Short mmCIF file of C-alpha atoms in Angstrom, two decimals:
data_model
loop_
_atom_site.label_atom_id
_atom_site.label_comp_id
_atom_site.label_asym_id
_atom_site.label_seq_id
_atom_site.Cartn_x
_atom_site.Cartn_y
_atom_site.Cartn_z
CA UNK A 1 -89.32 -22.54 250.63
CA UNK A 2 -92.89 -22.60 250.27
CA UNK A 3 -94.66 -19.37 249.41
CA UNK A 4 -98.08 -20.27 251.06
CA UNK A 5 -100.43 -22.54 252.77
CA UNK A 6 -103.83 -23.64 252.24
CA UNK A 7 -106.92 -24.35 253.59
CA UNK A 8 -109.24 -26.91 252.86
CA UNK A 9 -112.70 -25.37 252.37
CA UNK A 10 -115.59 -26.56 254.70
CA UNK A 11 -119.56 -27.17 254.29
CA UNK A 12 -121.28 -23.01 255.11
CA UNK A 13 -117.71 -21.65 255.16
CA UNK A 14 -117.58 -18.43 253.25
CA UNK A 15 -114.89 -16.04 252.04
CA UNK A 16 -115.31 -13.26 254.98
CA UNK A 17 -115.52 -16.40 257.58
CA UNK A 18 -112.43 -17.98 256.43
CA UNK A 19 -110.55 -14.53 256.37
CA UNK A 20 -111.61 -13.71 260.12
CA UNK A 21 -110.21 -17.67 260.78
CA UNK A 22 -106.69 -16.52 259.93
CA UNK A 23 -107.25 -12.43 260.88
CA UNK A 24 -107.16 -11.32 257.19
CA UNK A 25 -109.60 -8.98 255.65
CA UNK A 26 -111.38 -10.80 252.97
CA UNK A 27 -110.23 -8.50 249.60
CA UNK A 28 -106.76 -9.36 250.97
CA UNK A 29 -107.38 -13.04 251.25
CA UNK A 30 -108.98 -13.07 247.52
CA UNK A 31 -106.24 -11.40 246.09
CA UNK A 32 -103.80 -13.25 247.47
CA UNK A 33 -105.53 -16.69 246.08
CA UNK A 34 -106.12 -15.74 242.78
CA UNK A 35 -102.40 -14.47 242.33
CA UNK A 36 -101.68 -18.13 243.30
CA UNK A 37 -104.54 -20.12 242.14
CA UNK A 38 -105.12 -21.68 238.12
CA UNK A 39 -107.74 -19.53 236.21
CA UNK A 40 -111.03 -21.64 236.97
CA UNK A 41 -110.56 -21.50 240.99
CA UNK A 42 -110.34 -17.78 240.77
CA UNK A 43 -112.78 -16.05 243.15
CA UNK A 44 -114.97 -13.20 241.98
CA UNK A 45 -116.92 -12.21 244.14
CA UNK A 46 -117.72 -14.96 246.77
CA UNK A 47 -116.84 -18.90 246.69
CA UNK A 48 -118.07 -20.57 243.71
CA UNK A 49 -116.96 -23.75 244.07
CA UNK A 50 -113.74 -24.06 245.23
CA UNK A 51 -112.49 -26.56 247.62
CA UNK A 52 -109.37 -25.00 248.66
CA UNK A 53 -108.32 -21.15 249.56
CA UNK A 54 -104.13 -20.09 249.14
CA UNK A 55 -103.77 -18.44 252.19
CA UNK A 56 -100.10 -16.79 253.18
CA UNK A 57 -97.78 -18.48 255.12
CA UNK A 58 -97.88 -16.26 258.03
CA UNK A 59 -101.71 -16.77 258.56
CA UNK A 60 -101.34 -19.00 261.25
CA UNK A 61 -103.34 -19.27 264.55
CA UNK A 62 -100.52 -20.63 266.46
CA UNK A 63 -98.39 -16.80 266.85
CA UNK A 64 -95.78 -18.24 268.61
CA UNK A 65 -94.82 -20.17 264.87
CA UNK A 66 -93.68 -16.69 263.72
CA UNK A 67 -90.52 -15.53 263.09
CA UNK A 68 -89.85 -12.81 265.36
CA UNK A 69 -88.24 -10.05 262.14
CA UNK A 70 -87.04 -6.74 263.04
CA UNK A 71 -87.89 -4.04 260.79
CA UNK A 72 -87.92 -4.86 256.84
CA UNK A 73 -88.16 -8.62 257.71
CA UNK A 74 -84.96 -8.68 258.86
CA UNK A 75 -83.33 -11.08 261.85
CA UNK A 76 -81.92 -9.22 264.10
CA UNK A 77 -78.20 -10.12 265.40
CA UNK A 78 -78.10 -9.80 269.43
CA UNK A 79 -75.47 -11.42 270.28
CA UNK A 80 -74.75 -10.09 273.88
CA UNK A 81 -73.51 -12.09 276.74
CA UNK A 82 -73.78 -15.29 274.80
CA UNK A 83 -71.63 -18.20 275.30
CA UNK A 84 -71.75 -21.24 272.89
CA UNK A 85 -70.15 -25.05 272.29
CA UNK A 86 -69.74 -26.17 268.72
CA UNK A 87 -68.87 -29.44 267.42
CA UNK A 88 -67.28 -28.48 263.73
CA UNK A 89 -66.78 -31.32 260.97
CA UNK A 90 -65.06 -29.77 257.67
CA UNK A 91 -64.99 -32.09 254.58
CA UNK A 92 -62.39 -31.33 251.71
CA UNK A 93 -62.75 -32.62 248.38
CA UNK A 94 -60.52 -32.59 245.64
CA UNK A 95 -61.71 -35.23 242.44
CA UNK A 96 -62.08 -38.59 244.19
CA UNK A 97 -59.29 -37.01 247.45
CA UNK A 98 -61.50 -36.43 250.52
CA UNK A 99 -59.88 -35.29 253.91
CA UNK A 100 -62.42 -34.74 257.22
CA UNK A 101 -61.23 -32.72 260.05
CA UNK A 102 -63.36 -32.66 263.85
CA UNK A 103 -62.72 -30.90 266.63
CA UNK A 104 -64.65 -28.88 269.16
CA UNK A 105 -64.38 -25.25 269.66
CA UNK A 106 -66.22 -22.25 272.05
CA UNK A 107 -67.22 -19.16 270.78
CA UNK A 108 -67.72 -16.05 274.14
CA UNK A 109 -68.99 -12.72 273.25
CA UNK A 110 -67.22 -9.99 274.64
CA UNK A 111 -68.13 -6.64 274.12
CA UNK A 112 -69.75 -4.29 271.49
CA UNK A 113 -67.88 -1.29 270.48
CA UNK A 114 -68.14 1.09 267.63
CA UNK A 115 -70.70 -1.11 265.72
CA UNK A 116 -68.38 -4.70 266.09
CA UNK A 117 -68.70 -6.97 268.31
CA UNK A 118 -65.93 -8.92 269.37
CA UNK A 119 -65.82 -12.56 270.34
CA UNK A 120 -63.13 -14.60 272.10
CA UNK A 121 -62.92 -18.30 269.83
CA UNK A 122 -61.05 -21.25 271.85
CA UNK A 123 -60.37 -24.82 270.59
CA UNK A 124 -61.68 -26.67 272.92
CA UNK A 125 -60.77 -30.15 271.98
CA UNK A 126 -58.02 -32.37 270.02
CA UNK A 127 -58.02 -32.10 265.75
CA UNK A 128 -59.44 -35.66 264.35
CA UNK A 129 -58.18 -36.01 260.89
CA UNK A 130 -60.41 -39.19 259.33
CA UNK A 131 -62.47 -40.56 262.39
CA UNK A 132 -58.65 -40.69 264.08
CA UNK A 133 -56.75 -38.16 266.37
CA UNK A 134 -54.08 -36.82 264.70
CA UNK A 135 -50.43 -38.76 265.37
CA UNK A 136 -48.45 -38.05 262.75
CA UNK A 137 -45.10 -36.10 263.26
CA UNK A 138 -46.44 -33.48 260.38
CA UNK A 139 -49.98 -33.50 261.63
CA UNK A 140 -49.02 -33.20 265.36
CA UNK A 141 -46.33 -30.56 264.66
CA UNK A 142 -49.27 -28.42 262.85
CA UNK A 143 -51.32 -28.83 265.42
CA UNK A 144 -48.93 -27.92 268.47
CA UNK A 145 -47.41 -24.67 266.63
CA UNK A 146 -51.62 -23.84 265.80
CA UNK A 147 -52.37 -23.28 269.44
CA UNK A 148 -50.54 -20.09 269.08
CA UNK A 149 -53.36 -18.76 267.82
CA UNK A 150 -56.06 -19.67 270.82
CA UNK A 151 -57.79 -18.04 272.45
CA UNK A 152 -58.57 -15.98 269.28
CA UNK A 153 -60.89 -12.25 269.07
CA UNK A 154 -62.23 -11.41 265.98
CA UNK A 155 -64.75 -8.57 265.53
CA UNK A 156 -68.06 -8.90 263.49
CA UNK A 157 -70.30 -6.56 262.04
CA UNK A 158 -74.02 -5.82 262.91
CA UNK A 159 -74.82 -8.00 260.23
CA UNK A 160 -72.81 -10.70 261.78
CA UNK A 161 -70.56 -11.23 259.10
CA UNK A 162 -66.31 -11.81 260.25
CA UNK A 163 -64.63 -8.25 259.94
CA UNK A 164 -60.98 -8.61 261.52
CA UNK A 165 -59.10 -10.56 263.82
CA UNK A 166 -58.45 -8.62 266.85
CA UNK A 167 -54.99 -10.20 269.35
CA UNK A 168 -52.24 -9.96 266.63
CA UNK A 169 -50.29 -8.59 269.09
CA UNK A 170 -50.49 -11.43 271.58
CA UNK A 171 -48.96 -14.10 268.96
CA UNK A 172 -45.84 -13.11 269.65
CA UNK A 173 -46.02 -13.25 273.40
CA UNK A 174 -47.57 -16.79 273.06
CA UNK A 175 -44.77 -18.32 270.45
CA UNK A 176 -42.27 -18.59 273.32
CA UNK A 177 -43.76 -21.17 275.44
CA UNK A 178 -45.30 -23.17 272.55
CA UNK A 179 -41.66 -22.97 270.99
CA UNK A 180 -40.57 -24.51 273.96
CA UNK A 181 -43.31 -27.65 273.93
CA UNK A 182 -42.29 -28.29 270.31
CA UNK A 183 -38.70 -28.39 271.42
CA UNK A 184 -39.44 -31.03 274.38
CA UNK A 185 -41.36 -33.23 271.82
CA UNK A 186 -39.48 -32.67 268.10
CA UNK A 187 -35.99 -32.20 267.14
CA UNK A 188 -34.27 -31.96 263.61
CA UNK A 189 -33.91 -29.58 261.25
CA UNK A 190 -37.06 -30.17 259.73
CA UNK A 191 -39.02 -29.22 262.99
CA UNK A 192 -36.66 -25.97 263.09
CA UNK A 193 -37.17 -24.62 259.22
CA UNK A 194 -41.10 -25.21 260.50
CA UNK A 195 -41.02 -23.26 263.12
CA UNK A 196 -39.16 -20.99 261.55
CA UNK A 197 -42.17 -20.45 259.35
CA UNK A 198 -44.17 -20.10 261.81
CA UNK A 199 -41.98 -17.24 263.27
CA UNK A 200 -42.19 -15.38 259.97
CA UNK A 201 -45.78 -15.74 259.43
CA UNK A 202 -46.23 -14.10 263.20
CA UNK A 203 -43.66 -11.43 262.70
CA UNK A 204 -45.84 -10.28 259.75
CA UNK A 205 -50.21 -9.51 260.86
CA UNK A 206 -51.03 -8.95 257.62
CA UNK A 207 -50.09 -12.43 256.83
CA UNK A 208 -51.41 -14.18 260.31
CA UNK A 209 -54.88 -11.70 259.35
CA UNK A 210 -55.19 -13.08 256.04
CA UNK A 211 -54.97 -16.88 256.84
CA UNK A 212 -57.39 -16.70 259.76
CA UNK A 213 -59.41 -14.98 257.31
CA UNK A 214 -59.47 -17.72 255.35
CA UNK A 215 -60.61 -20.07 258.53
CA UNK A 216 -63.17 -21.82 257.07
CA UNK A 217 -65.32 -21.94 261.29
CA UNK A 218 -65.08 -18.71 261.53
CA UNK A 219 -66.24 -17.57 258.14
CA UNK A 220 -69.32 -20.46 258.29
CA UNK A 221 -70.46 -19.20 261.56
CA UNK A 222 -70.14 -15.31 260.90
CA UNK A 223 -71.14 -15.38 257.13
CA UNK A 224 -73.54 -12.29 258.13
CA UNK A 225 -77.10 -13.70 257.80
CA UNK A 226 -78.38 -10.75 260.05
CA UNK A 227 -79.95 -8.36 257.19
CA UNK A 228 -83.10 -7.65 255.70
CA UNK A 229 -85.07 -10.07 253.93
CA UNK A 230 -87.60 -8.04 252.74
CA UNK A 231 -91.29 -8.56 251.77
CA UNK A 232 -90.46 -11.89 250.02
CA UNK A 233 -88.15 -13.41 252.65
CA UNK A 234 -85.26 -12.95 250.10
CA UNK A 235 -81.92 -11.46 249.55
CA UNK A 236 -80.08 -11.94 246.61
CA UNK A 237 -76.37 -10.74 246.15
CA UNK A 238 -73.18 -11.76 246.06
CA UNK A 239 -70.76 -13.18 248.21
CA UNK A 240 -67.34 -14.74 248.68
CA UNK A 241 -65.46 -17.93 250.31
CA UNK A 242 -61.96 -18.80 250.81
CA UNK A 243 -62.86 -22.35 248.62
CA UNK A 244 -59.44 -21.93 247.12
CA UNK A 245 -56.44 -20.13 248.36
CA UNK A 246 -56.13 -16.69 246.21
CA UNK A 247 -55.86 -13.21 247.49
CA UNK A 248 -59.03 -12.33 245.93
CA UNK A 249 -62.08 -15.08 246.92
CA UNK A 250 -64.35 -16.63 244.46
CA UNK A 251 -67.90 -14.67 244.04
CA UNK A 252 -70.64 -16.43 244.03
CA UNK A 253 -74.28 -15.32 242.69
CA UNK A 254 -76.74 -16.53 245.66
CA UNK A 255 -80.30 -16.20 246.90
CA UNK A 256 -80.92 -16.50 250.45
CA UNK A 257 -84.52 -17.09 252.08
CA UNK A 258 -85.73 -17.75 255.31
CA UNK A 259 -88.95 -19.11 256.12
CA UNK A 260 -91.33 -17.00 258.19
CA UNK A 261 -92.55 -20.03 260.50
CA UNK A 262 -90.57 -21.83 262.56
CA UNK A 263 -90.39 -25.74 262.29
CA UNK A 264 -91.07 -28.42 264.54
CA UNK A 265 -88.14 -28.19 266.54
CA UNK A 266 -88.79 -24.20 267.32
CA UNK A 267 -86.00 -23.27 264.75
CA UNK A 268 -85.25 -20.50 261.86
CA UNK A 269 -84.52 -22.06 258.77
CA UNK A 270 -82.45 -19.64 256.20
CA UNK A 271 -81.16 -21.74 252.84
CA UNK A 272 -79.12 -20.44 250.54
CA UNK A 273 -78.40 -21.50 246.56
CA UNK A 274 -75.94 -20.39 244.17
CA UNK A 275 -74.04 -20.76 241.12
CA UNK A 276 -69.92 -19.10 240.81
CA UNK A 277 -70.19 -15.96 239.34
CA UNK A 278 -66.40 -14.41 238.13
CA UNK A 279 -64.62 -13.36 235.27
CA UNK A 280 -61.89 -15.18 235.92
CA UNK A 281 -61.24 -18.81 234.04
CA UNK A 282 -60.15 -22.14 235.50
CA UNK A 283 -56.87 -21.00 234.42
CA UNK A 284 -56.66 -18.14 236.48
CA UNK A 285 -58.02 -19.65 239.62
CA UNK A 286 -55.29 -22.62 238.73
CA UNK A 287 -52.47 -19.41 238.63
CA UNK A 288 -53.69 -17.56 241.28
CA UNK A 289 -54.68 -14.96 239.57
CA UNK A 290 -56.44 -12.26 241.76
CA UNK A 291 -58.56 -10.76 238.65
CA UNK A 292 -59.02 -12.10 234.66
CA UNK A 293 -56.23 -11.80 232.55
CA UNK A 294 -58.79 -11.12 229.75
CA UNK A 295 -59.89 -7.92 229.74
CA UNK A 296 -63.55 -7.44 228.69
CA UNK A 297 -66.25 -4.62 228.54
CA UNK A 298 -68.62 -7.42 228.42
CA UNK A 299 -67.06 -10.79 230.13
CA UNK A 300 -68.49 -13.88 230.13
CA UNK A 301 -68.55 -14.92 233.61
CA UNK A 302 -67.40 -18.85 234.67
CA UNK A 303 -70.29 -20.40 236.26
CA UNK A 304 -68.59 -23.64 237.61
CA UNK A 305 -68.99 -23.67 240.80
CA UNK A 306 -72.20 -24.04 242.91
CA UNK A 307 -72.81 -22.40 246.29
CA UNK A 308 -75.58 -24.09 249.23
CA UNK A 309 -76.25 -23.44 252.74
CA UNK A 310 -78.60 -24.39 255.41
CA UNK A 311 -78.76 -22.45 258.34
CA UNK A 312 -81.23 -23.32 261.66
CA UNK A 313 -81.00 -20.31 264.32
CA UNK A 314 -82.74 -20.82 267.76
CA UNK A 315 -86.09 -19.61 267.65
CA UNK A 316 -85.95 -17.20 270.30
CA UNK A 317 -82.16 -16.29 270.84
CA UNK A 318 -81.89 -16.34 266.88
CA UNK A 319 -78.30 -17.62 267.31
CA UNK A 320 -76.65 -20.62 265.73
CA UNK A 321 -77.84 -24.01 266.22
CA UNK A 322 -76.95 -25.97 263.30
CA UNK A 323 -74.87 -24.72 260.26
CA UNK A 324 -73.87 -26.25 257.01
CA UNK A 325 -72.13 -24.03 254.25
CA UNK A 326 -71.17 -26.45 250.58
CA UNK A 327 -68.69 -24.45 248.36
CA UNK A 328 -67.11 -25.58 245.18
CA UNK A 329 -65.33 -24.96 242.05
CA UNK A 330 -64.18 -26.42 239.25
CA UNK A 331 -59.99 -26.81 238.52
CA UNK A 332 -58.34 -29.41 237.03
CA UNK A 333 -61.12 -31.41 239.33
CA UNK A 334 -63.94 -30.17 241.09
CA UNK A 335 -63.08 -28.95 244.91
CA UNK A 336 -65.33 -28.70 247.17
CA UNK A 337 -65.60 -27.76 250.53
CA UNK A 338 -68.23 -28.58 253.27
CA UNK A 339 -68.55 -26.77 257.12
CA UNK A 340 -71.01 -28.38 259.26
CA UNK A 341 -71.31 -26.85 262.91
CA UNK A 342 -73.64 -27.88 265.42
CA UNK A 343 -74.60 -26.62 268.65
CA UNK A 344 -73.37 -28.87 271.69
CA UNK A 345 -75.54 -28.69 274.81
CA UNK A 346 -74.17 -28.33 278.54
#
């Protein structure tokens, strides 16, 4: 992101006349161009020659190009009464293997209730595997016995990152009829050691909570962007993703930074960089192994793996318009997974 602006300097412009331009006091306006300037175009006392002031990005005269930031820079999640369309396209990525899945899903906010609020998640169209709905007996099966899980709740935090799924209860009540679809359609004892899964998977929430956990949507969407960015429009931390299946996620090392102007198209822009950050080697992510089987006060962390988002929020609701979370790692082959979600209009 860029860290400033500038401004061209004109014939009788002066320091103090350029500051009051952009509503900055001058001492401001020269300190802030000499901490970005090469040694000759520092300013003394007045302008000595210069042809162009560093200015900060936020001296603009247009105020509406702000970011609107709650307290400590940070964007502020309100969420209430909102109702949204999304078009979701997930790549997956194994060496040279690539698999893209489409569909079309709605996310309703519910309610907010001890510091969560809850959302209700529907699928709102048919699974495209490949640029082609899915007709396969396999793929067709999955997708019948999956709509066991719609509508889903989940609950987020105030920082509007996933925190549980909510109607485990209700998965059960559900099964029934979509048993009986599957029976009209499929028969064999295939189709009935399948379902039988299914059945087990239900009859155990910690199970059904850990793979929608793992839902690759819903984790993109409510990654918890809604934090502080402080005085340099930057967080750095860590963070997790469900880019392989183990109990306990990959971390990843990233910086996040928004820019304090919005674009041309009236949108937040937050990006995100990042490099795998865990003790564990390729040989424990290949085991599943939830933590290193090398025990070290001073571990070398594994670094293969990079980490990228770009997020665009609406300028004034500061929700979701256009998503797009990279993950990878490196196995036997590099995997990598890619979430893009995009606002659909009425």
């Amino acid at each position: 992101m860029q860290k400033f602006n500038t401004h061209t300097i004109q014939k009788n412009e002066t320091l103090k006349s350029i500051a009051v331009l952009y509503g900055l006091d001058a001492d401001v306006l020269k300190l802030f161009h000499n901490n970005h300037c090469s040694v000759k175009d520092m300013i003394l006392i007045e302008l000595t020659g210069q042809t162009e002031l560093f200015i900060p990005r936020t001296a603009v005269d247009d105020q509406h190009k702000l970011v609107k930031f709650g307290r400590g820079n940070s964007i502020v999640f309100r969420p209430e009464n909102s109702f949204s369309k999304y078009g979701v396209v997930i790549n997956l990525e194994t060496g040279d293997h690539k698999n893209e899945l489409k569909y079309e899903t709605s996310v309703r906010w519910l309610k907010k209730e001890s510091n969560l609020h809850f959302f209700e998640i529907d699928r709102t169209s048919n699974l495209y595997l490949n640029e082609e709905e899915i007709n396969e007996i396999a793929d067709t099966l999955a997708y019948k016995t999956s709509k066991v899980l719609y509508p889903l709740q989940v609950s987020v935090d105030e920082n509007g990152k996933f925190y549980a799924v909510e109607n485990l209860s209700v998965f059960k009540e559900r099964w029934s009829t979509i048993k009986a679809e599957v029976d009209k359609e499929f028969e064999g004892e295939v189709v009935e050691q399948y379902c039988k899964k299914i059945e087990d998977i239900i009859e155990e929430p910690d199970a059904i909570s850990l793979y929608l956990k793992n839902d690759y949507f819903i984790r993109t969407l409510f990654f918890g962007i809604y934090q502080s960015f402080g005085q340099q429009y930057q967080i750095e931390g860590e963070e997790s993703f469900p880019v392989i299946n183990n109990a306990m996620e990959p971390e990843y090392k990233i910086l996040l930074e928004v820019d304090p102007l919005k674009d041309e198209y009236d949108l937040v822009n937050i990006t995100g960089e990042g490099k795998l950050n865990d003790e564990r080697t390729i040989s424990d992510f290949i085991g599943g192994m939830p933590f290193s089987l090398i025990i070290e006060d001073h571990p070398k962390m594994n670094d293969a793996g990079n980490f990228r988002m770009q997020y665009y929020l609406n300028g004034e609701t500061l929700l979701p318009e256009t998503l797009y979370l990279e993950c990878s790692i490196m196995l036997k082959e590099e995997k990598k997974i890619s979430v893009v979600v995009t606002a659909i209009s009425e």
